[in-house]
mmCIF file of C-alpha atoms in Angstrom:
data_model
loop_
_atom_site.group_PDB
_atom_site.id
_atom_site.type_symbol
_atom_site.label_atom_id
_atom_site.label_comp_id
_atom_site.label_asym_id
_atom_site.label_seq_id
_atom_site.Cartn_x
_atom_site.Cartn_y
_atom_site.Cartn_z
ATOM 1 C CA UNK H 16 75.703 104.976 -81.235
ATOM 2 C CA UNK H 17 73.189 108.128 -81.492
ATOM 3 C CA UNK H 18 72.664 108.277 -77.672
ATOM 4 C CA UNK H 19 75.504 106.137 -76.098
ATOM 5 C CA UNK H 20 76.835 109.900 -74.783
ATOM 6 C CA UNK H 21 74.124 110.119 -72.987
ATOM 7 C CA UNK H 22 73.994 107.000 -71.102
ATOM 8 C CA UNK H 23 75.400 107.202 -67.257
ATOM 9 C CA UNK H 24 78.389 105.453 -65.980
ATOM 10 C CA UNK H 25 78.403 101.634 -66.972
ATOM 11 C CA UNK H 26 75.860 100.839 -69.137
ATOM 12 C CA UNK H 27 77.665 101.847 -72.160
ATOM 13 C CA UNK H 28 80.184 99.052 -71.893
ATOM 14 C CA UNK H 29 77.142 96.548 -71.586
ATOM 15 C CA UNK H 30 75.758 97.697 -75.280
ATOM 16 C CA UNK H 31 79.507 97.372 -76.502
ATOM 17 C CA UNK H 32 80.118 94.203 -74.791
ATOM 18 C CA UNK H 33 77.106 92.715 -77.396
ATOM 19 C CA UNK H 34 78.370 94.888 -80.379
ATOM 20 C CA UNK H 35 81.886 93.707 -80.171
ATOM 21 C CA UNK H 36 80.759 89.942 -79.429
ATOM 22 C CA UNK H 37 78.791 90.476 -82.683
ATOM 23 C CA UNK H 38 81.564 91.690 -84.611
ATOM 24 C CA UNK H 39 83.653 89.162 -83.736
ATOM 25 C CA UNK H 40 81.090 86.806 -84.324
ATOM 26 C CA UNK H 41 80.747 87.852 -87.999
ATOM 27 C CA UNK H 42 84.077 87.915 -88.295
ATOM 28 C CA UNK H 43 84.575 92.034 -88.632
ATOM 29 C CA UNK H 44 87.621 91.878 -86.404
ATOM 30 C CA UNK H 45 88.771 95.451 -87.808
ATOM 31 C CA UNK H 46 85.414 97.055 -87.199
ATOM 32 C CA UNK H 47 85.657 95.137 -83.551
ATOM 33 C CA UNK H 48 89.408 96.435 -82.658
ATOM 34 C CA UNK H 49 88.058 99.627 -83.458
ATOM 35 C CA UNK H 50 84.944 99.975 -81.130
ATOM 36 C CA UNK H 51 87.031 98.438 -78.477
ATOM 37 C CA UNK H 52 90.068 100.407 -78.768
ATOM 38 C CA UNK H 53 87.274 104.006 -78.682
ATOM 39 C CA UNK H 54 85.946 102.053 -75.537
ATOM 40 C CA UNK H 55 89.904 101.682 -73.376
ATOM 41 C CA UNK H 56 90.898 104.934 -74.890
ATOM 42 C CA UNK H 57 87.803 106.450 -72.491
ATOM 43 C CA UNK H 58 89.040 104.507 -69.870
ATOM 44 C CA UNK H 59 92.122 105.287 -67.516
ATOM 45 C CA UNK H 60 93.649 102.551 -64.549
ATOM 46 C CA UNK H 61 92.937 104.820 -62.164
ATOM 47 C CA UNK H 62 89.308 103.845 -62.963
ATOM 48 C CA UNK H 63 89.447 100.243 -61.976
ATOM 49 C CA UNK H 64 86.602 98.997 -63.297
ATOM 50 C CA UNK H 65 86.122 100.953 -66.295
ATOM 51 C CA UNK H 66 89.772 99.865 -67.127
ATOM 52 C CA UNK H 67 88.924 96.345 -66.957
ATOM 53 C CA UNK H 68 85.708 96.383 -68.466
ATOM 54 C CA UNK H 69 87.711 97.892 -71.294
ATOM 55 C CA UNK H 70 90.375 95.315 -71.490
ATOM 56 C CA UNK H 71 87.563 92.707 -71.334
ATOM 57 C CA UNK H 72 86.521 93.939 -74.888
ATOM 58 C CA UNK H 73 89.932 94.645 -76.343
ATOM 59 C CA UNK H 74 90.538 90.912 -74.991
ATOM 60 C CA UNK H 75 87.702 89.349 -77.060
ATOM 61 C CA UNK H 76 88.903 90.388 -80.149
ATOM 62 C CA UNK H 77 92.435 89.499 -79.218
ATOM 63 C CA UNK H 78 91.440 85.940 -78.546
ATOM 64 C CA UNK H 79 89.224 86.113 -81.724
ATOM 65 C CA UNK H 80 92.339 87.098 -83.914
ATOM 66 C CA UNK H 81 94.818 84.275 -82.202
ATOM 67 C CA UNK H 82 97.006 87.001 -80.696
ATOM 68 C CA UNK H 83 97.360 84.628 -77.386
ATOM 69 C CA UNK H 84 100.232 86.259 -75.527
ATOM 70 C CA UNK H 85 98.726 89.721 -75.599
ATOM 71 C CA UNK H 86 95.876 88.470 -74.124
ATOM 72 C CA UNK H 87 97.300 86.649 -71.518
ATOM 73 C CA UNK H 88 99.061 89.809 -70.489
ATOM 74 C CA UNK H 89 96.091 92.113 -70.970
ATOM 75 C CA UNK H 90 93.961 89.677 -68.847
ATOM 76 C CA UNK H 91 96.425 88.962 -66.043
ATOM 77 C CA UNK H 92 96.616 92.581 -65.193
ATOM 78 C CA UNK H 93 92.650 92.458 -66.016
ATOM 79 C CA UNK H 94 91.744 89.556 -63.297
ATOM 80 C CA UNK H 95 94.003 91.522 -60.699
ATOM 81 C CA UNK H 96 92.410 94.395 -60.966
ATOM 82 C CA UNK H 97 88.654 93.429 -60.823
ATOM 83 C CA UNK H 98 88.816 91.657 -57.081
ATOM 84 C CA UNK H 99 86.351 93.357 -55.944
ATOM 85 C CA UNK H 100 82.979 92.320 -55.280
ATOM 86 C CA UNK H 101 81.284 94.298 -57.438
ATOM 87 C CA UNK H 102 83.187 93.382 -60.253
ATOM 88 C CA UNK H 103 82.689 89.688 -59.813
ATOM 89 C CA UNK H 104 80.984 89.904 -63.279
ATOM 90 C CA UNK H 105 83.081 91.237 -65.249
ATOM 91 C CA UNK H 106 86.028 89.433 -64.163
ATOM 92 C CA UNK H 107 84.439 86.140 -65.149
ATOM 93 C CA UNK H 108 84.773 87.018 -68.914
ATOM 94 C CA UNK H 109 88.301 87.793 -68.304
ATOM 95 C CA UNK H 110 88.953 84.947 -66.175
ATOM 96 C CA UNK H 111 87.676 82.849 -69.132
ATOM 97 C CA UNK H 112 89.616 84.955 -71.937
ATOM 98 C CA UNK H 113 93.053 83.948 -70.001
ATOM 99 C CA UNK H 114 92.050 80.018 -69.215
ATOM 100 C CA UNK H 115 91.741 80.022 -72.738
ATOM 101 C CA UNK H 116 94.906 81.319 -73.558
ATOM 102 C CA UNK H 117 96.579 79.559 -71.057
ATOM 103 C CA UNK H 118 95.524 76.571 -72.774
ATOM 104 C CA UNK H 119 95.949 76.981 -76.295
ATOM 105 C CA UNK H 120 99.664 78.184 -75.250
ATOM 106 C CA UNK H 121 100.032 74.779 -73.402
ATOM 107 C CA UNK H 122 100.228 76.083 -69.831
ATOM 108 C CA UNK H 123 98.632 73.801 -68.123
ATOM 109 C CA UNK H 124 98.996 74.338 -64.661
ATOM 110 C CA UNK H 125 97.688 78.051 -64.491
ATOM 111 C CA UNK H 126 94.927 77.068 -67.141
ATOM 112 C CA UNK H 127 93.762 74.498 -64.667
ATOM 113 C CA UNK H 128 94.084 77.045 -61.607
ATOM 114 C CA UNK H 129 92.297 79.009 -63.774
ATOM 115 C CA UNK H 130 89.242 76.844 -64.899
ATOM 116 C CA UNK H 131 89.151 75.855 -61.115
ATOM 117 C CA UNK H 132 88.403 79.322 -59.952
ATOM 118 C CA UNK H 133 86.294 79.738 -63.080
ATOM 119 C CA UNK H 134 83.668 76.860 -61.925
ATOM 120 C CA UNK H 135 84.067 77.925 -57.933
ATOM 121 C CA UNK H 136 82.746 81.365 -59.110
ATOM 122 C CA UNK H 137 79.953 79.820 -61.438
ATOM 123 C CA UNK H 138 76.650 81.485 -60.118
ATOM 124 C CA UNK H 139 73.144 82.591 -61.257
ATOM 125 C CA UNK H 140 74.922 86.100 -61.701
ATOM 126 C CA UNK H 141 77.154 84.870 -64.677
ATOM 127 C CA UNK H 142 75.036 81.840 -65.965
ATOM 128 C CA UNK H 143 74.987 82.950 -69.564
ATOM 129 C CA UNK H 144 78.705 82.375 -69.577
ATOM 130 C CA UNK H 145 78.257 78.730 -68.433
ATOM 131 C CA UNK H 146 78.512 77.419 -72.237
ATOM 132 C CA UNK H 147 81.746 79.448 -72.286
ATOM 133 C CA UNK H 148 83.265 77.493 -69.643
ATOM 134 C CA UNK H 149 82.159 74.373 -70.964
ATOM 135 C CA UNK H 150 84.676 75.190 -74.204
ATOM 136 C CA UNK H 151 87.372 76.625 -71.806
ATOM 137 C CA UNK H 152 87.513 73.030 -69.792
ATOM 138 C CA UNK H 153 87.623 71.576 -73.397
ATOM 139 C CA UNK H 154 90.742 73.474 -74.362
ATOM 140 C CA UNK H 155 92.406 72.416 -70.889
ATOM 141 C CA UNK H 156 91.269 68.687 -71.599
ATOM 142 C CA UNK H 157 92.868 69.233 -75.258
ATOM 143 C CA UNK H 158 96.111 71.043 -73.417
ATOM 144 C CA UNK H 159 96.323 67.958 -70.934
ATOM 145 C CA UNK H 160 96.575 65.586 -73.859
ATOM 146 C CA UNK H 161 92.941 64.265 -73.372
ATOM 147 C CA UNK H 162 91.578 64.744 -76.688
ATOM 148 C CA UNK H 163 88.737 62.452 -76.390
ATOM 149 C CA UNK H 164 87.253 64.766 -73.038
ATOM 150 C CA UNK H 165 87.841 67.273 -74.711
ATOM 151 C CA UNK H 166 85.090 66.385 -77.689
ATOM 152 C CA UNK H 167 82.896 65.431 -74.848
ATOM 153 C CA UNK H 168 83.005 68.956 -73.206
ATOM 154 C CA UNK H 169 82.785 70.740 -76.566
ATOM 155 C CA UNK H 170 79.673 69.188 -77.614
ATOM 156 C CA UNK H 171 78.511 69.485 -73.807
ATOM 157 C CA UNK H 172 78.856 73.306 -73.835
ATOM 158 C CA UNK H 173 77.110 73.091 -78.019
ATOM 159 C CA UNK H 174 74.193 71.517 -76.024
ATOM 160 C CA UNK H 175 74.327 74.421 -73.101
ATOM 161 C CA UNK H 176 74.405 77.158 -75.862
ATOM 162 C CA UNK H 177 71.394 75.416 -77.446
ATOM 163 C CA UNK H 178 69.297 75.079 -74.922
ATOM 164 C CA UNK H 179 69.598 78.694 -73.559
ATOM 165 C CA UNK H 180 69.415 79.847 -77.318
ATOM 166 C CA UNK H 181 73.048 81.007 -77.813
ATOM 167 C CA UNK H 182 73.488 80.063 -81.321
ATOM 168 C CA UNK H 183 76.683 81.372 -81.924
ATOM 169 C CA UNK H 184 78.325 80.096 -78.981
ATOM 170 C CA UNK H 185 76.512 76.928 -80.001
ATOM 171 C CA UNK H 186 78.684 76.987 -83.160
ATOM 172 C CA UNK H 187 81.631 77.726 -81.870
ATOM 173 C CA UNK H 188 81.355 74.970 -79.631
ATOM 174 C CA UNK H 189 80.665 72.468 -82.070
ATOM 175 C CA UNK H 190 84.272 74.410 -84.206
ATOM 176 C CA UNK H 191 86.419 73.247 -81.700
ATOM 177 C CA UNK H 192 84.555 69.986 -80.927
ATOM 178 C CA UNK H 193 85.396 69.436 -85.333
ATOM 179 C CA UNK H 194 88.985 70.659 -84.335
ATOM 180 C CA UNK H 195 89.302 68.397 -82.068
ATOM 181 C CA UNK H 196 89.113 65.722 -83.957
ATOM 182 C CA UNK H 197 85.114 65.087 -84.295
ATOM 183 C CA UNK H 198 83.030 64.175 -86.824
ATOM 184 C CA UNK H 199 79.368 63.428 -85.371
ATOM 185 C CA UNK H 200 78.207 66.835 -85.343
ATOM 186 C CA UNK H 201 79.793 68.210 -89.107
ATOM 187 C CA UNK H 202 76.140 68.614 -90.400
ATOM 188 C CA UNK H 203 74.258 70.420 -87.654
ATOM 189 C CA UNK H 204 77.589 73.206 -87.332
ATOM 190 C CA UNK H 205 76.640 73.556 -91.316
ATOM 191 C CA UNK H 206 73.534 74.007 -90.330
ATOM 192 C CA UNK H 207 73.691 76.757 -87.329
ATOM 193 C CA UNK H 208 76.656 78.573 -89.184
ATOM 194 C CA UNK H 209 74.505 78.958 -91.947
ATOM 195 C CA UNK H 210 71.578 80.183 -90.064
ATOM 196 C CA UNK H 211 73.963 82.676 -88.289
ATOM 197 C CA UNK H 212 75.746 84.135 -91.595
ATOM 198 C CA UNK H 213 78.594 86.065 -91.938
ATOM 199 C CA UNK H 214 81.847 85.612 -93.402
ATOM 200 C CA UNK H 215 83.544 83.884 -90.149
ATOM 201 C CA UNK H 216 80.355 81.420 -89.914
ATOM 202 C CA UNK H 217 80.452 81.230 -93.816
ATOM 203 C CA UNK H 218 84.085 79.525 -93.401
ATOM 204 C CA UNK H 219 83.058 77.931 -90.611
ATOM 205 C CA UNK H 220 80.548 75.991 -92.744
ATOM 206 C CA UNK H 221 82.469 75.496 -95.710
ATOM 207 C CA UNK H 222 85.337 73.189 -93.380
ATOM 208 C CA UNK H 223 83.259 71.751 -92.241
ATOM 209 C CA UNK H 224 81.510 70.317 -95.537
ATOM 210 C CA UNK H 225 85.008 69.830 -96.602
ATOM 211 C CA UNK H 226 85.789 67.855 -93.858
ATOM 212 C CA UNK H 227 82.391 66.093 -94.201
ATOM 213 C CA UNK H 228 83.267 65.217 -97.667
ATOM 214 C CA UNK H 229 87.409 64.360 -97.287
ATOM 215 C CA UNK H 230 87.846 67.489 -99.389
ATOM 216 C CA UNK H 231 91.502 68.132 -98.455
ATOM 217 C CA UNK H 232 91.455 71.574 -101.052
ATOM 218 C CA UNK H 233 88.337 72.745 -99.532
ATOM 219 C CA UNK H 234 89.848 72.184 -96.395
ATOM 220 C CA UNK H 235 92.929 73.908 -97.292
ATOM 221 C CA UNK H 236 90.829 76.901 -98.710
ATOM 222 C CA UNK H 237 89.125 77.087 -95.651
ATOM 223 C CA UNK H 238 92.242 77.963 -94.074
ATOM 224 C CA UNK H 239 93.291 80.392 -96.107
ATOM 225 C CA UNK H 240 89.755 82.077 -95.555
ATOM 226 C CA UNK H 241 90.303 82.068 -92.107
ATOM 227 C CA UNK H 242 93.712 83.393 -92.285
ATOM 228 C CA UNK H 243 92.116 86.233 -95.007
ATOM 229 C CA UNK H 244 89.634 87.015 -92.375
ATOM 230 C CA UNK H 245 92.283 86.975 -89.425
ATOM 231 C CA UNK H 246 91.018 84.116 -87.146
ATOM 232 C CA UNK H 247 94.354 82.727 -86.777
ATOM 233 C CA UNK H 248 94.118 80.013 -84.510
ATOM 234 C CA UNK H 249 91.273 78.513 -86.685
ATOM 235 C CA UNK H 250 93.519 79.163 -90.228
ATOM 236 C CA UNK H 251 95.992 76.818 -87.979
ATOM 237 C CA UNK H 252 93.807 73.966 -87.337
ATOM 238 C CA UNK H 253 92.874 73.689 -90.590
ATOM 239 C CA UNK H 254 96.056 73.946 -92.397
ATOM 240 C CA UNK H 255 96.841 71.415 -90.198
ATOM 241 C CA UNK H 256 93.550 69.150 -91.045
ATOM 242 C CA UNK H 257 94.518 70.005 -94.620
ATOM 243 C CA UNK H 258 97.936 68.602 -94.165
ATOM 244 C CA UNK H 259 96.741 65.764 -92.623
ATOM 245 C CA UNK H 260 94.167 64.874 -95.921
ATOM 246 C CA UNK H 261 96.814 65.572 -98.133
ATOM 247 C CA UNK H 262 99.058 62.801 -97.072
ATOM 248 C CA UNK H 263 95.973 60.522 -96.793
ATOM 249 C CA UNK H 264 95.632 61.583 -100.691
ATOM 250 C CA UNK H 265 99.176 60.746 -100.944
ATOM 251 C CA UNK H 266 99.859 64.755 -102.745
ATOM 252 C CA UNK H 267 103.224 64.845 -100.809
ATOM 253 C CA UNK H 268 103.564 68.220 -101.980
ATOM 254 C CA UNK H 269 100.555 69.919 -100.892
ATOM 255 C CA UNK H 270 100.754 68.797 -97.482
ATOM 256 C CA UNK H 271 104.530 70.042 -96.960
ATOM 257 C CA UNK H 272 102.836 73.546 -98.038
ATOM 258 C CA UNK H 273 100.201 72.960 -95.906
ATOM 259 C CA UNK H 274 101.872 71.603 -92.729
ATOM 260 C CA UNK H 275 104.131 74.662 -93.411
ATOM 261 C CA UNK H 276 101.525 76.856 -93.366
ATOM 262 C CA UNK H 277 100.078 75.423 -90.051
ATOM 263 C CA UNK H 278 103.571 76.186 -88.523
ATOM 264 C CA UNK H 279 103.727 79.921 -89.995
ATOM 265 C CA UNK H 280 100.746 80.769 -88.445
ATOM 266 C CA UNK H 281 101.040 78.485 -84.834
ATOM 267 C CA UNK H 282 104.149 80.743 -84.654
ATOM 268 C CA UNK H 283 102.073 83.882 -85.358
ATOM 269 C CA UNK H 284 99.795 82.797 -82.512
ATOM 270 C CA UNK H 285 102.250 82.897 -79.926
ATOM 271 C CA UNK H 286 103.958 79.118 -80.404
ATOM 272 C CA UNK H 287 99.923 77.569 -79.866
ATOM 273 C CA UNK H 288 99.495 73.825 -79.068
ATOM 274 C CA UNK H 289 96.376 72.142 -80.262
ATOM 275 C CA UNK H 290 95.569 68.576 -81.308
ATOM 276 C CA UNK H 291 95.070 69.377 -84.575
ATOM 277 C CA UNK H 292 98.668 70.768 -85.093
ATOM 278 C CA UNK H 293 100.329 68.056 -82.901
ATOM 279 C CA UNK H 294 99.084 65.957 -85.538
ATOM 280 C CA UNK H 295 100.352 67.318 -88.492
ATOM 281 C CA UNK H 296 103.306 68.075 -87.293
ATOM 282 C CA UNK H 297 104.066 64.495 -85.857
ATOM 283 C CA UNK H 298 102.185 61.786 -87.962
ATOM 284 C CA UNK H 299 102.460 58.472 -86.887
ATOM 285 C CA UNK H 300 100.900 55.414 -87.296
ATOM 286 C CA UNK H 301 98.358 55.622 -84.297
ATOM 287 C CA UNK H 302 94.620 55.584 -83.667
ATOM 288 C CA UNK H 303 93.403 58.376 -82.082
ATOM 289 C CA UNK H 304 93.255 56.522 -78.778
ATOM 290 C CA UNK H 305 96.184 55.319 -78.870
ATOM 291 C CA UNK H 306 98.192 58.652 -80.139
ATOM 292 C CA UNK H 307 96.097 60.296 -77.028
ATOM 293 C CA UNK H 308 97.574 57.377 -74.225
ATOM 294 C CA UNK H 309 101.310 57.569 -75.965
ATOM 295 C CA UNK H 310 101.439 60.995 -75.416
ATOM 296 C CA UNK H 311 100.068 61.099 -71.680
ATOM 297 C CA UNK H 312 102.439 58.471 -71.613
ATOM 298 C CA UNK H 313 105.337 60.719 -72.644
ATOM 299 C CA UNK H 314 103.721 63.518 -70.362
ATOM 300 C CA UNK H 315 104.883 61.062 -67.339
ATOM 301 C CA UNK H 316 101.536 59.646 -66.456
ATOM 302 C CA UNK H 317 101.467 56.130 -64.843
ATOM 303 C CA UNK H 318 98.852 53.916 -66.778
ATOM 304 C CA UNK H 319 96.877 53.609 -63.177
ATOM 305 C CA UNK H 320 96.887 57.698 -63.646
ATOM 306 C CA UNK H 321 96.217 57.523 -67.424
ATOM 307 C CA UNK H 322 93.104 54.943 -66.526
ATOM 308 C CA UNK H 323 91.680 57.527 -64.126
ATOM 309 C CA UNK H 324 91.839 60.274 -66.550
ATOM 310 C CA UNK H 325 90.113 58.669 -69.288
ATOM 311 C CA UNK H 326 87.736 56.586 -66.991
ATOM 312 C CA UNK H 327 88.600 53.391 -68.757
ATOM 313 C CA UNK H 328 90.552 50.475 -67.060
ATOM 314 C CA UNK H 329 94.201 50.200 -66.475
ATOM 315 C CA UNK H 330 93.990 46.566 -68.497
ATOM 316 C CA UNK H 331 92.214 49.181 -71.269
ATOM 317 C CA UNK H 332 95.277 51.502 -71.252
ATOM 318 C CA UNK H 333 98.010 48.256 -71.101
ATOM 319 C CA UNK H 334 96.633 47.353 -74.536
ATOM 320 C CA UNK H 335 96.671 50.468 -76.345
ATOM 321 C CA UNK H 336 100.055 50.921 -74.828
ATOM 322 C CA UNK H 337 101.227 47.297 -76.142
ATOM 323 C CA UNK H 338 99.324 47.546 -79.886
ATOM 324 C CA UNK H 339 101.008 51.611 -80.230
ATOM 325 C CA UNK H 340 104.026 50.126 -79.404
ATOM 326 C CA UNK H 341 103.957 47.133 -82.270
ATOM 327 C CA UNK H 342 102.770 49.992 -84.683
ATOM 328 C CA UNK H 343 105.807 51.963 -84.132
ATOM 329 C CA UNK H 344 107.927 49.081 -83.810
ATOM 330 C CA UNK H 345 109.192 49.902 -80.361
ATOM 331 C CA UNK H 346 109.290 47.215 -77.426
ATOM 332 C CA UNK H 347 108.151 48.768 -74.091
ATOM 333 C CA UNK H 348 107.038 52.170 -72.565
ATOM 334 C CA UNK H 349 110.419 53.754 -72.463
ATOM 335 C CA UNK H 350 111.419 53.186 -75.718
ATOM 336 C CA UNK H 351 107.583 54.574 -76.849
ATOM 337 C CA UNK H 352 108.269 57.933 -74.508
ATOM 338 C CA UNK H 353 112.078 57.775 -76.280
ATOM 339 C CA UNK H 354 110.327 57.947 -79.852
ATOM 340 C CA UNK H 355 107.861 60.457 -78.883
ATOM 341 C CA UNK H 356 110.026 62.746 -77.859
ATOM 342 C CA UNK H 357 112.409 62.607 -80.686
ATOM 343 C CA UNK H 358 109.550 63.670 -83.130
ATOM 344 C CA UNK H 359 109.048 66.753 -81.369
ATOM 345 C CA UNK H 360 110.182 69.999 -82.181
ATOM 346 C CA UNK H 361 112.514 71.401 -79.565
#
């Protein structure tokens, strides 16, 4: 901060990009929006680059804080403007910023355009990002109803982040692989949140100890921690875990407040999809598995289609369909895809 004014041209948005990416990972979004607003207000459109550099910061913390739709209209304009050829490295972090929010919105066919261009333009010149597109294919493998990929590729990019030493992207990773749906890796995010510190990887450690432990109030406070702190989309995942552990508890009650409180802030977010509020808000009696093939089921897919996506065998995908539809007491495909999407909002 002493001698940023005196730093040519560029280089000052490369010590911000880190500073911001720290803030956010502490979870000091205010101090974040903040440097990164100072940062676009020295910036003009005119100046192409500088612009959206600019809007590559003010994106981070918008994606940090849940706020999805102003993200994917501050990165769309972003993207477009840094063609050129010497911007091909900053427009990967934006191009990543908008999968993502494609995604978590549930648009699914310019998240996948987007992930597509994403690994085409993969190179040694952007490798530290590679982690970070290992999550963003697990939020279009979560979008596309494929819940169990989308572990896979969040504990994939947790291993990337590892082994190149990105701790915080390592926890992340293993956050979304948790709110997902997995429970293999609860202990070591405890661990790396905890060697990280801050309030954001302080919450991040506490649900997942409550989750460890079936602790639907410490998952619920989680939540609200989250939703104190202002990551939005995680205070939705959780409320939505929480809801989910409070009808296992049978405290009918606590998991209306809950559930409703996943729905507040979903709606906050911009109308988000993920698993983990799917879930709550349509509980049925399904394994995971078999919740995951009903609804690619209900999405159209064939089960030769289905099979292919999940790399299991079209006799695999016939039995899941046939035991889901004894659970729910319904007798064939159509009248699983009729049930499925009667318990959905409109």
């Amino acid at each position: 901060h002493e001698v940023e004014n005196r730093v040519d041209g560029l280089l000052r948005y490369l010590t911000a990009f880190g500073e911001i990416r720290a803030l956010v990972t502490a979870g000091e979004f205010g101090a974040a929006e903040k440097r990164s607003a100072d940062i676009v207000q020295i910036s003009s459109p005119g100046q192409y680059l500088a612009w959206g550099m600019a809007n590559v910061l003010a994106g981070t913390v918008e994606v940090a804080r849940g706020r999805f739709p102003e993200t994917v209209s501050r990165m769309e304009q972003t993207v477009a403007a840094l063609t050129s050829e010497s911007a091909a490295s900053w427009s990967f972090p934006a191009r990543l910023l908008l999968a993502q929010s494609y995604c978590v919105l549930g648009h699914i066919e310019p998240g996948a355009r987007m992930v597509a261009e994403l690994r085409n333009r993969l190179d040694r010149h952007v490798a530290v990002f590679e982690p970070q597109l290992e999550i963003t294919k697990s939020w279009l493998a979560a979008a596309q109803g494929n819940v169990s990929a989308a572990i896979d590729l969040a504990l994939e990019a947790a291993r990337a982040a590892k082994t190149s030493g990105q701790s915080a992207i390592e926890m992340l990773a293993l956050h979304d692989a948790m709110r997902f749906g997995d429970r293999s890796s609860l202990q070591r995010l405890v661990s790396v949140a905890d060697g990280i510190g801050g309030d954001l990887a302080s919450v991040y450690s506490a649900h997942a100890g409550a989750l460890a432990d079936g602790d639907a109030e410490g998952i619920m406070a989680a939540a609200e921690r989250f939703e104190l702190i202002g990551a939005m989309l995680s205070a939705a995942d959780a409320a939505a875990q929480a809801a989910l552990a409070f009808d296992a508890a049978g405290q009918r009650r606590a998991r209306v407040q809950a559930a409703a409180m996943a729905d507040r802030l979903a709606t906050a977010c911009g109308g988000i999809q993920t698993p983990a509020l799917i879930l709550a808000a349509h509980p049925l009696p399904l394994s995971t598995r078999e919740r995951e093939i009903a609804n690619l089921v209900a999405a159209g897919l064939s089960n030769r289609d289905i099979a292919e996506r999940l790399v299991v065998s079209t006799r695999t995908v016939e039995g899941h369909i046939y035991r889901a539809c004894i659970k729910l007491d319904v007798s064939d495909r159509d009248g699983l895809v009729a049930l499925l999407l009667s318990n959905r909002k409109p």
